[in-house]
Coordinates of C-alpha atoms and ligand atoms in Angstrom, one line a residue:
M9 CA 15.4 -57.0 37.8
R10 CA 14.2 -53.0 37.6
H11 CA 10.8 -52.8 37.3
I12 CA 9.4 -50.3 34.8
L13 CA 5.7 -48.4 34.8
L14 CA 5.8 -46.6 30.6
I15 CA 2.2 -44.9 30.5
G16 CA 1.1 -44.0 26.9
K17 CA 2.6 -46.6 25.5
D18 CA 0.6 -46.0 22.0
G19 CA 1.9 -42.2 21.1
Q20 CA 4.3 -42.0 18.9
L21 CA 6.7 -41.3 21.5
G22 CA 5.1 -44.2 23.3
Q23 CA 5.5 -46.7 20.7
E24 CA 9.6 -45.7 20.6
L25 CA 9.8 -46.4 24.0
Q26 CA 8.2 -49.3 24.3
Q27 CA 11.3 -50.8 22.3
V28 CA 14.2 -49.4 23.6
L29 CA 12.5 -49.2 27.5
A30 CA 12.2 -53.4 26.9
P31 CA 16.3 -54.6 27.4
L32 CA 16.3 -52.6 30.7
G33 CA 13.9 -54.3 33.1
E34 CA 10.6 -55.7 33.3
I35 CA 8.5 -53.3 31.3
K36 CA 4.2 -52.7 32.2
S37 CA 3.5 -50.7 29.0
V38 CA -0.4 -49.4 30.0
G39 CA -2.4 -47.2 26.7
R40 CA -5.5 -45.1 27.9
D41 CA -7.3 -48.4 28.4
S42 CA -6.1 -49.5 31.2
L43 CA -5.0 -46.5 32.8
D44 CA -7.2 -43.6 31.8
L45 CA -5.0 -40.4 33.7
A46 CA -7.9 -38.5 34.3
N47 CA -8.8 -41.3 37.4
P48 CA -6.1 -40.0 39.9
E49 CA -7.6 -43.1 41.7
A50 CA -6.3 -45.1 38.7
I51 CA -2.7 -43.5 38.7
A52 CA -1.6 -44.5 42.3
K53 CA -3.5 -48.0 41.9
M54 CA -1.9 -49.0 39.2
V55 CA 2.2 -47.7 40.5
A56 CA 0.8 -49.1 43.9
E57 CA 0.5 -53.3 41.7
V58 CA 3.2 -51.6 39.6
K59 CA 5.8 -51.6 42.1
P60 CA 7.6 -49.7 39.2
D61 CA 11.6 -48.1 39.7
L62 CA 11.2 -46.4 37.2
I63 CA 8.2 -44.1 36.3
V64 CA 8.4 -42.9 32.4
N65 CA 5.3 -40.7 31.6
A66 CA 4.4 -40.3 27.4
A67 CA 0.9 -39.9 28.0
A68 CA -0.4 -36.2 27.8
Y69 CA -3.9 -34.7 26.4
T70 CA -1.6 -33.6 22.9
A71 CA -4.3 -31.2 21.3
V72 CA -3.2 -27.8 20.9
D73 CA -6.6 -26.1 20.2
K74 CA -9.2 -28.2 21.0
A75 CA -7.8 -27.3 24.7
E76 CA -8.8 -24.4 24.1
T77 CA -12.3 -25.4 24.7
E78 CA -11.6 -28.7 27.0
Q79 CA -9.3 -26.5 29.6
D80 CA -10.0 -28.8 32.7
L81 CA -10.2 -32.1 30.7
A82 CA -6.9 -31.3 29.6
Q83 CA -5.8 -29.8 33.1
A84 CA -6.3 -33.1 34.5
I85 CA -4.4 -35.3 31.9
N86 CA -1.4 -32.7 31.7
G87 CA -1.9 -30.5 34.8
I88 CA -3.1 -32.6 37.6
A89 CA -1.7 -36.4 36.7
P90 CA 2.0 -35.7 36.9
G91 CA 1.6 -34.2 41.1
I92 CA 0.7 -37.5 41.3
L93 CA 1.9 -39.8 39.8
A94 CA 5.4 -37.8 41.6
K95 CA 4.0 -38.3 44.8
Q96 CA 3.3 -42.3 44.4
A97 CA 7.2 -41.8 42.7
Q98 CA 7.8 -40.0 46.1
E99 CA 6.1 -42.4 47.2
I100 CA 8.0 -45.8 46.2
G101 CA 11.2 -44.8 46.0
A102 CA 11.1 -44.5 42.1
T103 CA 12.7 -42.4 39.4
L104 CA 9.5 -40.3 37.4
I105 CA 10.7 -39.0 34.0
H106 CA 8.4 -36.6 32.7
V107 CA 7.4 -35.5 28.9
S108 CA 7.2 -32.0 28.8
T109 CA 6.9 -29.3 25.4
D110 CA 8.6 -25.7 24.0
Y111 CA 4.6 -24.6 24.6
V112 CA 5.3 -23.4 27.6
F113 CA 7.2 -20.3 26.9
D114 CA 5.8 -17.4 24.3
G115 CA 8.8 -17.9 21.5
S116 CA 9.2 -13.9 21.9
Q117 CA 12.8 -14.6 22.5
S118 CA 15.4 -15.1 19.4
H119 CA 18.4 -16.8 21.9
P120 CA 17.7 -21.3 22.4
Y121 CA 15.9 -21.5 25.8
L122 CA 17.2 -22.9 28.7
E123 CA 16.0 -23.9 31.1
T124 CA 16.0 -21.2 33.6
D125 CA 14.4 -18.7 30.8
P126 CA 10.5 -17.6 32.6
T127 CA 7.4 -19.6 31.0
Q128 CA 4.4 -17.9 29.3
P129 CA 2.3 -20.5 27.9
L130 CA 0.0 -18.7 24.7
G131 CA -2.7 -21.3 25.1
V132 CA -4.5 -24.0 27.8
Y133 CA -2.7 -26.7 26.0
G134 CA 0.6 -25.0 27.5
Q135 CA -0.6 -24.0 30.3
S136 CA -2.1 -27.3 31.5
K137 CA 1.4 -28.7 30.4
L138 CA 3.0 -26.4 32.9
A139 CA 0.5 -26.7 35.7
G140 CA 2.0 -31.0 35.7
E141 CA 6.1 -29.6 35.9
Q142 CA 5.4 -27.1 38.8
A143 CA 3.3 -30.2 40.0
I144 CA 6.7 -32.6 39.8
L145 CA 8.6 -29.6 40.8
S146 CA 6.9 -29.5 44.2
T147 CA 6.9 -32.9 45.2
Q148 CA 10.7 -34.3 46.1
A149 CA 10.2 -36.9 44.0
N150 CA 13.3 -38.1 42.0
A151 CA 11.9 -36.6 38.2
A152 CA 13.2 -35.6 35.1
I153 CA 11.2 -33.1 33.3
V154 CA 12.6 -33.6 29.7
R155 CA 10.9 -31.2 27.9
T156 CA 10.5 -31.7 23.1
A157 CA 9.2 -29.4 20.6
W158 CA 8.2 -30.3 16.9
V159 CA 7.7 -34.2 17.3
Y160 CA 7.4 -37.0 14.6
G161 CA 8.2 -41.4 14.7
V162 CA 6.7 -43.5 12.4
G163 CA 3.9 -44.3 15.0
G164 CA 1.3 -43.1 17.0
K165 CA -1.9 -41.0 15.5
G166 CA 0.1 -38.6 12.9
N167 CA 2.6 -35.3 12.9
F168 CA 3.7 -33.0 10.6
V169 CA 5.8 -35.5 8.6
K170 CA 3.2 -37.7 8.2
T171 CA 0.3 -35.2 7.5
M172 CA 3.5 -33.9 4.9
L173 CA 2.9 -37.2 3.1
R174 CA -0.7 -37.3 2.5
L175 CA -1.3 -34.0 1.4
G176 CA 1.8 -34.4 -0.8
A177 CA 0.1 -37.5 -2.7
E178 CA -3.0 -36.0 -3.2
R179 CA -2.6 -31.9 -3.8
E180 CA 0.4 -30.5 -6.6
E181 CA 0.3 -27.0 -3.9
L182 CA 1.0 -26.6 -0.2
R183 CA 1.1 -23.3 1.7
V184 CA 3.5 -23.9 4.4
V185 CA 3.7 -21.5 7.6
C186 CA 7.5 -19.9 7.3
D187 CA 7.7 -17.3 10.3
Q188 CA 7.7 -20.1 13.1
V189 CA 10.7 -21.8 13.1
G190 CA 11.4 -24.7 16.4
S191 CA 13.4 -27.8 15.4
P192 CA 12.1 -31.1 14.0
T193 CA 12.8 -33.8 17.0
W194 CA 12.5 -37.4 15.6
T195 CA 10.7 -39.8 18.6
G196 CA 14.0 -42.7 18.0
D197 CA 16.3 -39.7 19.2
L198 CA 14.1 -38.6 22.1
A199 CA 13.2 -42.4 23.9
E200 CA 17.5 -42.9 23.6
A201 CA 17.7 -40.1 25.5
I202 CA 15.5 -40.4 27.6
V203 CA 17.2 -44.0 28.2
Q204 CA 19.8 -42.7 28.9
L205 CA 18.9 -39.9 31.2
S206 CA 16.9 -42.5 33.4
Q207 CA 20.1 -44.4 33.7
Q208 CA 21.3 -41.3 35.6
I209 CA 19.2 -39.1 36.3
N210 CA 19.0 -38.3 41.2
P211 CA 18.8 -36.7 43.7
E212 CA 21.3 -34.1 42.4
I213 CA 20.7 -33.9 38.9
A214 CA 17.1 -34.0 39.1
G215 CA 14.7 -31.7 37.1
I216 CA 14.0 -30.0 33.4
Y217 CA 15.4 -30.6 30.6
H218 CA 15.4 -29.7 27.4
Y219 CA 16.2 -32.9 24.3
T220 CA 15.4 -32.0 20.7
N221 CA 17.2 -32.2 17.4
S222 CA 19.5 -30.2 16.5
G223 CA 19.8 -27.4 13.8
V224 CA 16.4 -24.8 13.7
T225 CA 14.0 -25.0 10.8
S226 CA 10.6 -23.1 9.9
W227 CA 7.4 -25.3 8.9
Y228 CA 8.0 -24.3 5.1
D229 CA 11.8 -25.2 5.3
L230 CA 10.5 -28.3 6.7
A231 CA 8.2 -29.7 4.2
I232 CA 11.2 -28.5 1.3
A233 CA 13.3 -30.8 3.3
I234 CA 10.4 -33.8 3.3
F235 CA 9.4 -33.8 0.2
E236 CA 13.4 -34.1 -1.3
E237 CA 14.1 -36.8 1.1
A238 CA 10.7 -38.4 0.3
K239 CA 11.0 -38.2 -3.6
Q240 CA 14.8 -39.6 -3.0
L241 CA 13.3 -43.0 -1.5
G242 CA 10.3 -43.3 -3.6
F243 CA 7.3 -41.9 -2.1
P244 CA 4.8 -41.0 -3.8
L245 CA 4.1 -37.1 -4.7
K246 CA 2.2 -35.3 -6.7
I247 CA 3.6 -32.3 -5.1
Q248 CA 5.4 -29.0 -7.4
R249 CA 5.3 -26.7 -5.4
V250 CA 5.2 -25.6 -1.5
V251 CA 4.1 -21.9 -0.7
P252 CA 5.2 -20.2 1.6
I253 CA 3.0 -18.0 4.3
S254 CA 2.5 -16.4 7.4
T255 CA 1.5 -17.4 10.4
A256 CA -1.3 -15.0 9.5
E257 CA -2.6 -16.6 7.2
Y258 CA -3.4 -20.0 8.7
P259 CA -5.6 -19.3 11.6
T260 CA -5.5 -21.7 14.2
P261 CA -7.7 -21.6 17.3
A262 CA -4.2 -21.6 19.5
R263 CA -1.9 -19.3 19.7
R264 CA 2.1 -21.0 18.9
P265 CA 4.9 -19.3 19.8
A266 CA 6.7 -18.2 16.9
Y267 CA 10.2 -18.7 18.4
S268 CA 10.9 -22.6 19.6
V269 CA 14.2 -23.5 20.0
L270 CA 15.8 -25.1 23.2
N271 CA 19.1 -25.0 24.5
T272 CA 19.4 -28.3 25.1
Q273 CA 23.4 -27.6 26.5
K274 CA 22.2 -29.2 30.3
I275 CA 21.2 -32.3 28.1
S276 CA 24.3 -33.3 26.3
A277 CA 26.9 -33.1 29.0
I278 CA 24.9 -36.0 30.8
L279 CA 24.3 -37.7 27.4
G280 CA 28.1 -36.9 26.5
S281 CA 27.2 -36.0 22.9
Y282 CA 24.8 -33.4 21.4
P283 CA 21.5 -34.6 19.8
P284 CA 21.5 -34.9 16.1
H285 CA 20.5 -32.6 13.1
W286 CA 16.6 -32.8 12.5
R287 CA 17.8 -33.5 8.6
Q288 CA 19.7 -36.3 9.6
S289 CA 17.4 -37.6 12.2
L290 CA 14.2 -36.9 9.1
R291 CA 16.5 -39.3 6.8
K292 CA 16.3 -41.9 9.1
M293 CA 12.7 -41.8 10.1
L294 CA 11.5 -41.7 6.6
S295 CA 13.6 -45.0 5.3
K296 CA 12.1 -46.4 8.3
L297 CA 8.1 -45.7 7.4
A298 CA 9.4 -46.2 3.5
K299 CA 10.3 -49.9 4.6
K300 CA 7.5 -50.1 6.6
G301 CA 5.5 -49.3 4.0
Ligands
NAP3 N1 4.1 -33.7 19.3 C1 4.6 -32.9 19.7 O1 5.2 -32.0 18.7 C2 5.1 -32.9 20.8 C3 5.6 -32.0 21.1 C4 6.4 -31.4 22.4 C5 6.1 -32.2 24.0 N2 5.6 -32.7 23.0 C6 5.1 -33.9 24.6 O2 5.5 -35.6 24.1 C7 4.9 -36.4 24.7 C8 5.0 -37.2 24.2 O3 3.3 -36.7 23.5 P1 3.5 -37.6 21.1 O4 4.1 -36.3 20.3 O5 3.8 -39.3 21.6 O6 1.7 -37.4 21.6 P2 0.1 -38.4 20.9 O7 0.9 -39.6 20.2 O8 -0.9 -37.4 21.3 O9 0.7 -39.5 22.3 C9 -0.1 -39.6 23.6 C10 -0.8 -40.6 24.2 O10 -1.2 -40.0 25.5 C11 -2.9 -40.4 24.9 N3 -3.7 -40.6 26.6 C12 -4.2 -39.2 25.9 N4 -4.9 -38.9 27.2 C13 -4.8 -39.4 28.0 C14 -5.3 -40.6 29.2 N5 -6.7 -39.3 30.3 N6 -5.1 -41.0 30.3 C15 -4.4 -42.1 29.3 N7 -3.2 -41.5 28.3 C16 -4.1 -40.8 27.6 C17 -2.7 -40.9 24.1 O11 -4.0 -41.8 23.4 P3 -5.5 -41.8 22.4 O12 -4.4 -41.7 21.4 O13 -5.9 -42.5 23.4 O14 -5.6 -40.6 23.1 C18 -1.5 -41.4 22.8 O15 -1.8 -41.8 23.4 C19 3.5 -35.3 26.1 O16 3.7 -35.6 26.7 C20 3.6 -33.8 24.3 O17 3.1 -32.6 25.7 C21 4.9 -33.5 21.9

């Protein structure tokens, strides 16, 4: 029987992971209330208590803009905690799967980023996530770091898809950024990929992997797709027009990469197939959301 420790059970990815990891063994799922990643002693204590074979870390400080003024907290959770987890995993021979981000790149490239491409975060969140990757890689743990991007799911506090549905129900017109492109990624697919990877990862193939849904789009085009699909599914919508705007017209405290596309060839070779196209997965997620009501 495998013992699994899932950290970050209440996040949008964590909720999905709880379901797909459960059949693999005995799972201990913890949220911030029972394990605060900003507290190094608590991490060591939890790992010693659970003695897992597999640790999956879906928790993170994800408030990209707020991180600009909460640097120490972002660094503690995203930069330091993953290294402590990796050390603990190494000590007891456990496998660690950790989730990271496209924000480790500056987005100046114009072809999909490889795992080996140089990193250059644009803000505090990206810097803290990169520090977490480096802390894990500095240990000898059997660990996989899965970088993903533009994540959305049915659960959790919020994401772009749910925000568009809420605003589209209230307003006739929305202005959405059209000069940032990436690959929207459904937590359902990402969680399945993590489960498959967790069963295959070994010290020879430990390291960084890129996983997103296939295809490339802008936030503007994603908004259009959300409304098209949602209309067909009968979501209540007032929206009449989506207006494309530039990033310069929508300033935020943290800069975002303009080009966030990740090359998924490496993980696809291990999983045996490329990730589903983002539009197909968006449809699936919206159907689930519609059924949930
Ligand atoms: N969302 C995206 O677009 C995106 C893109 C690329 C990569 N990622 C990465 O994907 C992973 C999953 O993200 P997500 O979208 O599922 O994020 P999320 O919905 O914001 O969930 C993150 C979870 O981490 C928890 N957490 C925050 N601080 C904590 C602490 N000190 N101790 C323990 N738990 C803490 C949060 O708890 P509270 O709710 O109590 O704060 C929340 O449940 C993260 O590693 C993130 O960096 C996300």
